[in-house]
CSV table of N, CA and C in Angstrom, one decimal:
chain,number,residue,atom,x,y,z
A,1,UNK,N,-66.3,-49.8,17.9
A,1,UNK,CA,-67.2,-47.9,17.0
A,1,UNK,C,-68.4,-48.6,17.4
A,2,UNK,N,-69.2,-47.3,17.9
A,2,UNK,CA,-70.7,-46.9,18.9
A,2,UNK,C,-71.3,-47.0,17.0
A,3,UNK,N,-72.1,-47.5,16.9
A,3,UNK,CA,-72.9,-47.1,15.8
A,3,UNK,C,-74.5,-46.8,16.5
A,4,UNK,N,-75.0,-45.3,16.4
A,4,UNK,CA,-76.0,-44.6,16.6
A,4,UNK,C,-76.6,-44.6,15.1
A,5,UNK,N,-78.3,-45.4,14.9
A,5,UNK,CA,-78.6,-45.2,13.5
A,5,UNK,C,-80.3,-44.5,13.7
A,6,UNK,N,-80.6,-43.7,12.9
A,6,UNK,CA,-82.0,-43.4,13.6
A,6,UNK,C,-82.1,-42.6,12.0
A,7,UNK,N,-83.3,-42.5,12.1
A,7,UNK,CA,-83.8,-42.1,10.9
A,7,UNK,C,-85.1,-42.7,10.3
A,8,UNK,N,-85.3,-42.2,9.0
A,8,UNK,CA,-85.7,-43.2,8.0
A,8,UNK,C,-85.3,-44.6,7.0
A,9,UNK,N,-84.7,-46.0,8.6
A,9,UNK,CA,-83.8,-46.4,7.7
A,9,UNK,C,-82.6,-46.5,8.5
A,10,UNK,N,-81.5,-47.5,7.9
A,10,UNK,CA,-79.6,-47.7,8.7
A,10,UNK,C,-78.9,-46.8,7.8
A,11,UNK,N,-77.2,-46.5,7.8
A,11,UNK,CA,-76.6,-46.7,7.1
A,11,UNK,C,-76.4,-48.0,6.0
A,12,UNK,N,-76.6,-49.2,6.9
A,12,UNK,CA,-75.5,-50.1,5.6
A,12,UNK,C,-77.8,-50.3,5.0
A,13,UNK,N,-79.0,-49.6,5.6
A,13,UNK,CA,-79.4,-49.7,3.8
A,13,UNK,C,-79.5,-48.7,3.4
A,14,UNK,N,-78.9,-47.3,3.5
A,14,UNK,CA,-78.8,-46.8,2.6
A,14,UNK,C,-77.9,-46.9,1.2
A,15,UNK,N,-77.1,-47.6,1.7
A,15,UNK,CA,-76.3,-47.4,0.9
A,15,UNK,C,-76.6,-49.1,0.0
A,16,UNK,N,-76.7,-49.9,0.4
A,16,UNK,CA,-77.7,-51.4,-0.1
A,16,UNK,C,-78.5,-50.6,-1.1
A,17,UNK,N,-79.6,-49.3,-0.8
A,17,UNK,CA,-80.2,-48.9,-1.9
A,17,UNK,C,-80.1,-48.5,-2.7
A,18,UNK,N,-78.8,-48.0,-3.4
A,18,UNK,CA,-78.1,-47.4,-4.2
A,18,UNK,C,-77.4,-48.5,-5.3
A,19,UNK,N,-77.1,-47.5,-6.8
A,19,UNK,CA,-76.6,-48.4,-7.2
A,19,UNK,C,-75.2,-49.2,-7.2
A,20,UNK,N,-74.8,-50.7,-7.5
A,20,UNK,CA,-73.5,-51.0,-7.2
A,20,UNK,C,-72.2,-49.9,-7.0
A,21,UNK,N,-72.3,-48.9,-8.1
A,21,UNK,CA,-71.1,-48.4,-7.9
A,21,UNK,C,-70.8,-47.6,-7.6
A,22,UNK,N,-72.3,-46.8,-6.7
A,22,UNK,CA,-72.5,-45.8,-6.0
A,22,UNK,C,-72.4,-46.0,-4.3
A,23,UNK,N,-73.1,-47.4,-4.3
A,23,UNK,CA,-72.5,-47.9,-2.9
A,23,UNK,C,-71.4,-48.7,-2.7
A,24,UNK,N,-70.7,-49.5,-3.8
A,24,UNK,CA,-69.0,-49.3,-3.2
A,24,UNK,C,-68.4,-48.0,-3.1
A,25,UNK,N,-68.6,-47.1,-3.6
A,25,UNK,CA,-67.5,-45.9,-3.3
A,25,UNK,C,-68.0,-45.4,-1.9
A,26,UNK,N,-69.7,-44.8,-1.4
A,26,UNK,CA,-70.2,-44.8,-0.3
A,26,UNK,C,-69.9,-46.1,0.8
A,27,UNK,N,-69.4,-47.7,0.5
A,27,UNK,CA,-68.8,-47.9,1.8
A,27,UNK,C,-67.7,-47.8,1.9
A,28,UNK,N,-66.7,-48.1,1.2
A,28,UNK,CA,-65.4,-48.1,1.2
A,28,UNK,C,-64.7,-46.6,1.7
A,29,UNK,N,-66.0,-45.1,1.2
A,29,UNK,CA,-65.8,-44.2,2.1
A,29,UNK,C,-66.1,-44.2,4.0
A,30,UNK,N,-66.8,-44.6,3.3
A,30,UNK,CA,-68.2,-45.1,4.9
A,30,UNK,C,-66.8,-45.7,5.6
A,31,UNK,N,-66.2,-47.0,5.0
A,31,UNK,CA,-65.1,-47.5,5.8
A,31,UNK,C,-63.6,-46.4,5.8
A,32,UNK,N,-63.5,-46.3,5.5
A,32,UNK,CA,-62.2,-45.6,5.9
A,32,UNK,C,-62.8,-44.4,6.8
A,33,UNK,N,-63.4,-43.9,7.2
A,33,UNK,CA,-63.7,-42.3,8.0
A,33,UNK,C,-64.1,-43.1,9.0
A,34,UNK,N,-64.7,-44.4,9.3
A,34,UNK,CA,-64.9,-45.3,10.6
A,34,UNK,C,-64.2,-45.8,11.2
A,35,UNK,N,-62.6,-46.3,10.8
A,35,UNK,CA,-61.2,-46.8,10.7
A,35,UNK,C,-60.7,-45.6,11.4
A,36,UNK,N,-60.9,-44.2,10.7
A,36,UNK,CA,-59.9,-43.2,11.2
A,36,UNK,C,-60.6,-42.5,12.2
A,37,UNK,N,-61.5,-42.7,12.9
A,37,UNK,CA,-62.2,-42.0,13.2
A,37,UNK,C,-63.5,-43.0,14.7
A,38,UNK,N,-62.2,-42.1,16.2
A,38,UNK,CA,-61.8,-43.1,17.4
A,38,UNK,C,-63.4,-42.7,17.8
A,39,UNK,N,-64.2,-44.0,18.4
A,39,UNK,CA,-65.1,-43.9,18.9
A,39,UNK,C,-66.6,-43.3,18.4
A,40,UNK,N,-66.0,-43.1,16.4
A,40,UNK,CA,-67.3,-42.7,15.8
A,40,UNK,C,-68.9,-43.6,15.9
A,41,UNK,N,-69.7,-42.9,15.6
A,41,UNK,CA,-71.2,-43.1,15.8
A,41,UNK,C,-72.0,-42.7,14.0
A,42,UNK,N,-72.6,-43.6,14.5
A,42,UNK,CA,-73.4,-42.8,12.2
A,42,UNK,C,-74.7,-42.8,12.5
A,43,UNK,N,-75.7,-42.1,11.2
A,43,UNK,CA,-77.2,-42.2,12.0
A,43,UNK,C,-77.0,-41.5,10.1
A,44,UNK,N,-77.9,-41.4,10.0
A,44,UNK,CA,-79.0,-40.9,9.2
A,44,UNK,C,-79.1,-40.0,10.3
A,45,UNK,N,-78.9,-38.3,9.2
A,45,UNK,CA,-79.6,-37.7,9.3
A,45,UNK,C,-79.8,-36.6,8.0
A,46,UNK,N,-81.1,-35.7,8.0
A,46,UNK,CA,-81.2,-35.5,6.8
A,46,UNK,C,-81.5,-36.2,5.3
A,47,UNK,N,-81.1,-37.2,6.1
A,47,UNK,CA,-81.6,-38.5,5.2
A,47,UNK,C,-80.4,-39.2,4.2
A,48,UNK,N,-79.8,-38.8,4.8
A,48,UNK,CA,-78.1,-39.0,4.5
A,48,UNK,C,-77.3,-39.2,5.6
A,49,UNK,N,-76.0,-40.7,5.3
A,49,UNK,CA,-75.2,-41.3,5.9
A,49,UNK,C,-74.3,-40.1,6.5
A,50,UNK,N,-74.8,-40.2,7.9
A,50,UNK,CA,-73.4,-39.1,8.3
A,50,UNK,C,-72.8,-40.0,10.1
A,51,UNK,N,-71.3,-38.7,10.0
A,51,UNK,CA,-70.5,-39.6,10.6
A,51,UNK,C,-69.9,-38.5,11.7
A,52,UNK,N,-70.9,-39.4,13.6
A,52,UNK,CA,-70.4,-38.1,14.3
A,52,UNK,C,-69.2,-38.5,15.2
A,53,UNK,N,-68.5,-37.6,16.0
A,53,UNK,CA,-67.5,-37.7,17.0
A,53,UNK,C,-67.6,-36.6,18.0
A,54,UNK,N,-67.4,-37.3,19.2
A,54,UNK,CA,-67.7,-36.9,20.5
A,54,UNK,C,-68.8,-35.8,20.3
A,55,UNK,N,-70.0,-36.5,19.8
A,55,UNK,CA,-71.1,-36.3,19.9
A,55,UNK,C,-71.7,-35.3,18.7
A,56,UNK,N,-70.9,-34.6,18.3
A,56,UNK,CA,-70.7,-34.1,16.8
A,56,UNK,C,-71.3,-34.0,15.7
A,57,UNK,N,-71.5,-33.6,15.0
A,57,UNK,CA,-71.9,-33.9,12.8
A,57,UNK,C,-70.2,-33.6,12.9
A,58,UNK,N,-69.6,-34.9,12.0
A,58,UNK,CA,-68.1,-34.6,11.6
A,58,UNK,C,-68.2,-34.3,10.3
A,59,UNK,N,-68.5,-36.0,9.6
A,59,UNK,CA,-68.3,-35.5,8.1
A,59,UNK,C,-70.0,-36.2,7.6
A,60,UNK,N,-70.5,-36.6,6.3
A,60,UNK,CA,-71.5,-37.0,6.0
A,60,UNK,C,-71.5,-37.3,4.2
A,61,UNK,N,-71.9,-38.4,4.3
A,61,UNK,CA,-71.5,-38.3,2.2
A,61,UNK,C,-73.1,-39.5,2.1
A,62,UNK,N,-73.2,-38.8,0.7
A,62,UNK,CA,-74.4,-39.7,0.1
A,62,UNK,C,-74.2,-39.7,-1.5
A,63,UNK,N,-75.6,-40.2,-2.4
A,63,UNK,CA,-75.0,-40.9,-3.3
A,63,UNK,C,-75.8,-40.2,-4.3
A,64,UNK,N,-76.3,-39.6,-5.6
A,64,UNK,CA,-77.0,-38.9,-6.5
A,64,UNK,C,-77.1,-38.8,-7.6
A,65,UNK,N,-77.7,-39.1,-8.6
A,65,UNK,CA,-78.0,-39.8,-9.9
A,65,UNK,C,-75.6,-39.6,-10.6
A,66,UNK,N,-76.1,-38.5,-10.4
A,66,UNK,CA,-74.6,-38.5,-11.5
A,66,UNK,C,-73.4,-38.6,-10.1
A,67,UNK,N,-73.7,-38.7,-9.4
A,67,UNK,CA,-72.0,-38.7,-8.6
A,67,UNK,C,-72.3,-38.5,-7.0
A,68,UNK,N,-71.6,-38.9,-6.5
A,68,UNK,CA,-71.8,-39.3,-4.7
A,68,UNK,C,-70.6,-38.0,-4.1
A,69,UNK,N,-71.2,-37.3,-3.0
A,69,UNK,CA,-70.8,-36.8,-2.3
A,69,UNK,C,-70.2,-36.4,-0.5
A,70,UNK,N,-69.2,-36.4,-0.6
A,70,UNK,CA,-68.7,-36.1,0.6
A,70,UNK,C,-69.0,-34.1,1.5
A,71,UNK,N,-69.9,-34.6,2.6
A,71,UNK,CA,-70.0,-33.3,3.1
A,71,UNK,C,-69.3,-33.1,4.5
A,72,UNK,N,-68.1,-32.2,4.5
A,72,UNK,CA,-66.9,-32.4,5.2
A,72,UNK,C,-67.7,-31.2,6.1
A,73,UNK,N,-69.2,-30.7,6.1
A,73,UNK,CA,-69.9,-29.6,6.6
A,73,UNK,C,-68.5,-28.2,7.6
A,74,UNK,N,-67.8,-27.8,6.8
A,74,UNK,CA,-66.5,-26.9,7.2
A,74,UNK,C,-66.1,-25.8,5.9
A,75,UNK,N,-66.2,-25.1,5.3
A,75,UNK,CA,-66.3,-23.8,4.4
A,75,UNK,C,-64.1,-23.7,4.6
A,76,UNK,N,-63.9,-23.4,5.7
A,76,UNK,CA,-61.9,-23.7,6.0
A,76,UNK,C,-61.8,-25.3,5.6
A,77,UNK,N,-61.8,-25.7,5.6
A,77,UNK,CA,-62.1,-27.3,6.0
A,77,UNK,C,-61.7,-27.5,3.5
A,78,UNK,N,-62.5,-26.7,3.2
A,78,UNK,CA,-62.4,-26.6,1.9
A,78,UNK,C,-61.2,-26.3,0.9
A,79,UNK,N,-61.6,-24.7,1.8
A,79,UNK,CA,-61.0,-23.9,1.3
A,79,UNK,C,-58.8,-24.4,1.6
A,80,UNK,N,-58.7,-24.9,2.8
A,80,UNK,CA,-57.9,-25.6,2.8
A,80,UNK,C,-57.0,-26.7,1.7
A,81,UNK,N,-57.8,-27.2,0.5
A,81,UNK,CA,-57.5,-28.4,0.4
A,81,UNK,C,-57.8,-28.3,-1.1
A,82,UNK,N,-58.4,-26.3,-1.4
A,82,UNK,CA,-58.7,-26.3,-2.7
A,82,UNK,C,-58.2,-26.8,-4.2
A,83,UNK,N,-56.7,-27.1,-3.5
A,83,UNK,CA,-55.7,-26.6,-5.0
A,83,UNK,C,-55.5,-28.4,-4.7
A,84,UNK,N,-56.1,-29.3,-3.9
A,84,UNK,CA,-56.1,-30.5,-4.6
A,84,UNK,C,-57.0,-31.3,-4.6
A,85,UNK,N,-58.5,-30.5,-3.9
A,85,UNK,CA,-59.6,-31.4,-4.4
A,85,UNK,C,-60.1,-30.3,-6.1
A,86,UNK,N,-59.1,-29.7,-6.6
A,86,UNK,CA,-59.0,-29.0,-7.9
A,86,UNK,C,-60.1,-29.4,-8.5
A,87,UNK,N,-59.2,-31.1,-9.1
A,87,UNK,CA,-59.9,-31.7,-10.3
A,87,UNK,C,-61.7,-31.8,-10.1
A,88,UNK,N,-62.2,-31.7,-8.8
A,88,UNK,CA,-63.4,-32.0,-8.3
A,88,UNK,C,-64.4,-31.7,-8.3
A,89,UNK,N,-65.2,-31.7,-8.5
A,89,UNK,CA,-66.4,-30.3,-8.1
A,89,UNK,C,-67.0,-30.1,-6.8
A,90,UNK,N,-67.1,-29.4,-6.5
A,90,UNK,CA,-67.8,-28.3,-5.1
A,90,UNK,C,-68.1,-27.4,-5.1
A,91,UNK,N,-68.6,-27.5,-3.7
A,91,UNK,CA,-69.6,-26.3,-3.4
A,91,UNK,C,-68.9,-26.3,-1.8
A,92,UNK,N,-69.5,-24.5,-1.4
A,92,UNK,CA,-69.1,-24.7,-0.2
A,92,UNK,C,-68.3,-25.5,0.4
A,93,UNK,N,-69.1,-26.3,1.4
A,93,UNK,CA,-68.6,-27.5,2.4
A,93,UNK,C,-68.8,-28.8,1.5
A,94,UNK,N,-68.6,-28.8,0.9
A,94,UNK,CA,-68.3,-30.5,0.3
A,94,UNK,C,-68.5,-30.8,-1.3
A,95,UNK,N,-67.2,-32.1,-1.6
A,95,UNK,CA,-67.3,-32.5,-2.3
A,95,UNK,C,-67.5,-33.3,-3.3
A,96,UNK,N,-67.7,-33.2,-4.6
A,96,UNK,CA,-68.6,-34.5,-5.5
A,96,UNK,C,-67.2,-35.3,-6.4
A,97,UNK,N,-67.6,-36.8,-5.7
A,97,UNK,CA,-66.7,-37.9,-6.6
A,97,UNK,C,-67.7,-38.3,-7.9
A,98,UNK,N,-67.0,-39.4,-9.2
A,98,UNK,CA,-67.4,-40.4,-9.0
A,98,UNK,C,-68.6,-41.5,-8.8
A,99,UNK,N,-69.5,-42.4,-8.7
A,99,UNK,CA,-70.1,-43.4,-8.3
A,99,UNK,C,-68.9,-44.1,-9.1
A,100,UNK,N,-68.3,-45.4,-7.9
A,100,UNK,CA,-67.5,-46.1,-8.4
A,100,UNK,C,-65.8,-45.8,-8.0
A,101,UNK,N,-66.1,-44.6,-7.8
A,101,UNK,CA,-64.6,-44.3,-7.3
A,101,UNK,C,-64.5,-43.1,-5.7
A,102,UNK,N,-63.7,-43.1,-5.5
A,102,UNK,CA,-63.4,-42.7,-4.2
A,102,UNK,C,-62.6,-41.4,-3.6
A,103,UNK,N,-62.7,-40.5,-2.8
A,103,UNK,CA,-61.3,-39.4,-2.9
A,103,UNK,C,-60.0,-40.2,-2.8
A,104,UNK,N,-59.2,-39.8,-2.7
A,104,UNK,CA,-57.5,-40.5,-2.3
A,104,UNK,C,-58.1,-40.7,-0.4
A,105,UNK,N,-57.7,-42.1,-0.8
A,105,UNK,CA,-57.3,-42.0,0.8
A,105,UNK,C,-56.6,-41.1,1.1
A,106,UNK,N,-55.0,-40.9,1.1
A,106,UNK,CA,-54.7,-39.8,1.7
A,106,UNK,C,-55.5,-38.5,2.4
A,107,UNK,N,-55.4,-37.8,0.7
A,107,UNK,CA,-56.6,-36.4,1.4
A,107,UNK,C,-58.0,-37.3,2.2
A,108,UNK,N,-58.6,-37.9,2.1
A,108,UNK,CA,-59.6,-38.4,2.5
A,108,UNK,C,-59.0,-38.2,4.1
A,109,UNK,N,-58.2,-38.9,4.4
A,109,UNK,CA,-57.7,-39.2,6.3
A,109,UNK,C,-57.3,-37.1,6.7
A,110,UNK,N,-56.5,-37.2,5.3
A,110,UNK,CA,-56.5,-34.7,5.7
A,110,UNK,C,-57.4,-34.4,6.5
A,111,UNK,N,-58.9,-34.5,4.9
A,111,UNK,CA,-59.7,-34.3,5.6
A,111,UNK,C,-60.5,-34.5,7.2
A,112,UNK,N,-60.4,-35.9,7.1
A,112,UNK,CA,-60.9,-35.9,8.7
A,112,UNK,C,-60.0,-35.5,9.9
A,113,UNK,N,-58.5,-35.5,9.5
A,113,UNK,CA,-57.8,-35.0,10.9
A,113,UNK,C,-58.4,-33.8,11.2
A,114,UNK,N,-58.9,-33.1,10.5
A,114,UNK,CA,-59.0,-31.6,10.4
A,114,UNK,C,-60.0,-31.6,11.2
A,115,UNK,N,-60.9,-32.2,10.7
A,115,UNK,CA,-62.2,-32.0,10.4
A,115,UNK,C,-62.5,-32.2,12.2
A,116,UNK,N,-62.1,-33.5,13.0
A,116,UNK,CA,-61.7,-34.2,13.9
A,116,UNK,C,-61.0,-32.7,15.1
A,117,UNK,N,-59.9,-31.7,14.2
A,117,UNK,CA,-59.6,-30.7,15.3
A,117,UNK,C,-60.1,-30.0,15.5
A,118,UNK,N,-61.6,-29.3,13.6
A,118,UNK,CA,-61.6,-28.1,14.4
A,118,UNK,C,-62.9,-28.6,15.3
A,119,UNK,N,-63.3,-29.9,15.9
A,119,UNK,CA,-64.0,-30.2,16.7
A,119,UNK,C,-64.1,-30.6,18.1
A,120,UNK,N,-63.2,-30.5,18.0
A,120,UNK,CA,-62.1,-30.7,18.9
A,120,UNK,C,-62.3,-29.3,19.7
A,121,UNK,N,-61.2,-28.4,18.7
A,121,UNK,CA,-61.3,-26.7,19.4
A,121,UNK,C,-62.7,-26.1,19.5
A,122,UNK,N,-63.8,-26.6,18.6
A,122,UNK,CA,-65.5,-26.1,18.7
A,122,UNK,C,-66.0,-26.2,20.1
A,123,UNK,N,-65.9,-27.6,21.1
A,123,UNK,CA,-66.1,-28.5,22.0
A,123,UNK,C,-65.6,-27.6,22.8
A,124,UNK,N,-63.9,-27.6,23.2
A,124,UNK,CA,-63.4,-26.9,24.4
A,124,UNK,C,-63.6,-25.7,24.6
A,125,UNK,N,-63.9,-24.4,23.2
A,125,UNK,CA,-64.7,-23.5,23.0
A,125,UNK,C,-65.9,-23.3,24.3
A,126,UNK,N,-67.0,-24.4,23.4
A,126,UNK,CA,-67.8,-24.9,24.3
A,126,UNK,C,-67.7,-24.6,25.7
A,127,UNK,N,-67.0,-25.4,25.9
A,127,UNK,CA,-66.6,-26.0,27.5
A,127,UNK,C,-66.1,-24.8,28.3
A,128,UNK,N,-65.7,-23.9,27.6
A,128,UNK,CA,-65.0,-23.0,28.4
A,128,UNK,C,-65.6,-21.6,28.5
A,129,UNK,N,-66.5,-21.5,27.5
A,129,UNK,CA,-68.1,-20.5,27.7
A,129,UNK,C,-69.3,-20.7,28.8
A,130,UNK,N,-69.4,-22.5,29.2
A,130,UNK,CA,-69.7,-23.4,29.8
A,130,UNK,C,-69.2,-22.8,31.7
A,131,UNK,N,-67.9,-23.2,31.0
A,131,UNK,CA,-67.1,-22.7,33.0
A,131,UNK,C,-66.5,-21.2,33.2
A,132,UNK,N,-67.1,-20.0,31.8
A,132,UNK,CA,-67.2,-19.0,32.2
A,132,UNK,C,-68.4,-19.2,33.4
A,133,UNK,N,-69.5,-18.7,32.3
A,133,UNK,CA,-70.9,-19.0,33.3
A,133,UNK,C,-71.0,-19.2,34.4
A,134,UNK,N,-70.5,-20.5,34.6
A,134,UNK,CA,-70.5,-21.3,35.8
A,134,UNK,C,-69.6,-20.6,36.7
A,135,UNK,N,-68.3,-19.7,36.5
A,135,UNK,CA,-67.7,-18.6,37.7
A,135,UNK,C,-68.8,-17.5,38.1
A,136,UNK,N,-69.2,-16.6,37.0
A,136,UNK,CA,-70.5,-16.0,37.2
A,136,UNK,C,-70.7,-15.9,37.9
A,137,UNK,N,-71.7,-17.3,37.5
A,137,UNK,CA,-72.9,-17.3,38.8
A,137,UNK,C,-72.2,-17.0,40.3
A,138,UNK,N,-71.4,-18.2,40.1
A,138,UNK,CA,-71.0,-18.5,41.3
A,138,UNK,C,-70.2,-16.9,42.3
A,139,UNK,N,-69.5,-16.5,41.8
A,139,UNK,CA,-69.2,-14.6,41.9
A,139,UNK,C,-70.4,-14.0,42.3
A,140,UNK,N,-71.5,-13.6,41.4
A,140,UNK,CA,-72.7,-12.8,41.7
A,140,UNK,C,-73.4,-13.7,43.0
A,141,UNK,N,-72.9,-14.9,43.5
A,141,UNK,CA,-73.7,-15.0,44.3
A,141,UNK,C,-72.5,-15.0,45.5
A,142,UNK,N,-71.8,-14.6,45.6
A,142,UNK,CA,-70.8,-14.8,46.6
A,142,UNK,C,-70.6,-12.6,47.6
């Protein structure tokens, strides 16, 4: 696992600065994500811990006074798992859970896999567009 930590402090410092219950939740979430994401990097982005996969933001997590949050960064993922997330408070792209708890490991692993697939697809699309532009430029020079 490659670590990239920027911004104000490190991910470890962010977690350590939380109350013990929230720190436990964040550390467990962090470990599960890092174990499941090959080549993951982590950094502080927008003042919260963020996991990158293939140089693209994949997930983020944070602690707040009344809860912890997992940011899926994907409305589609939140919609796909709406039934499994029905017991949690949610926003369009985040799920909130109590300090001292975590999301069920099987659910978190499914969310991670879906986000990785979305990222892979997005990066493939981006590469295909670049290739098309190169081909068009090459054709224009002929």
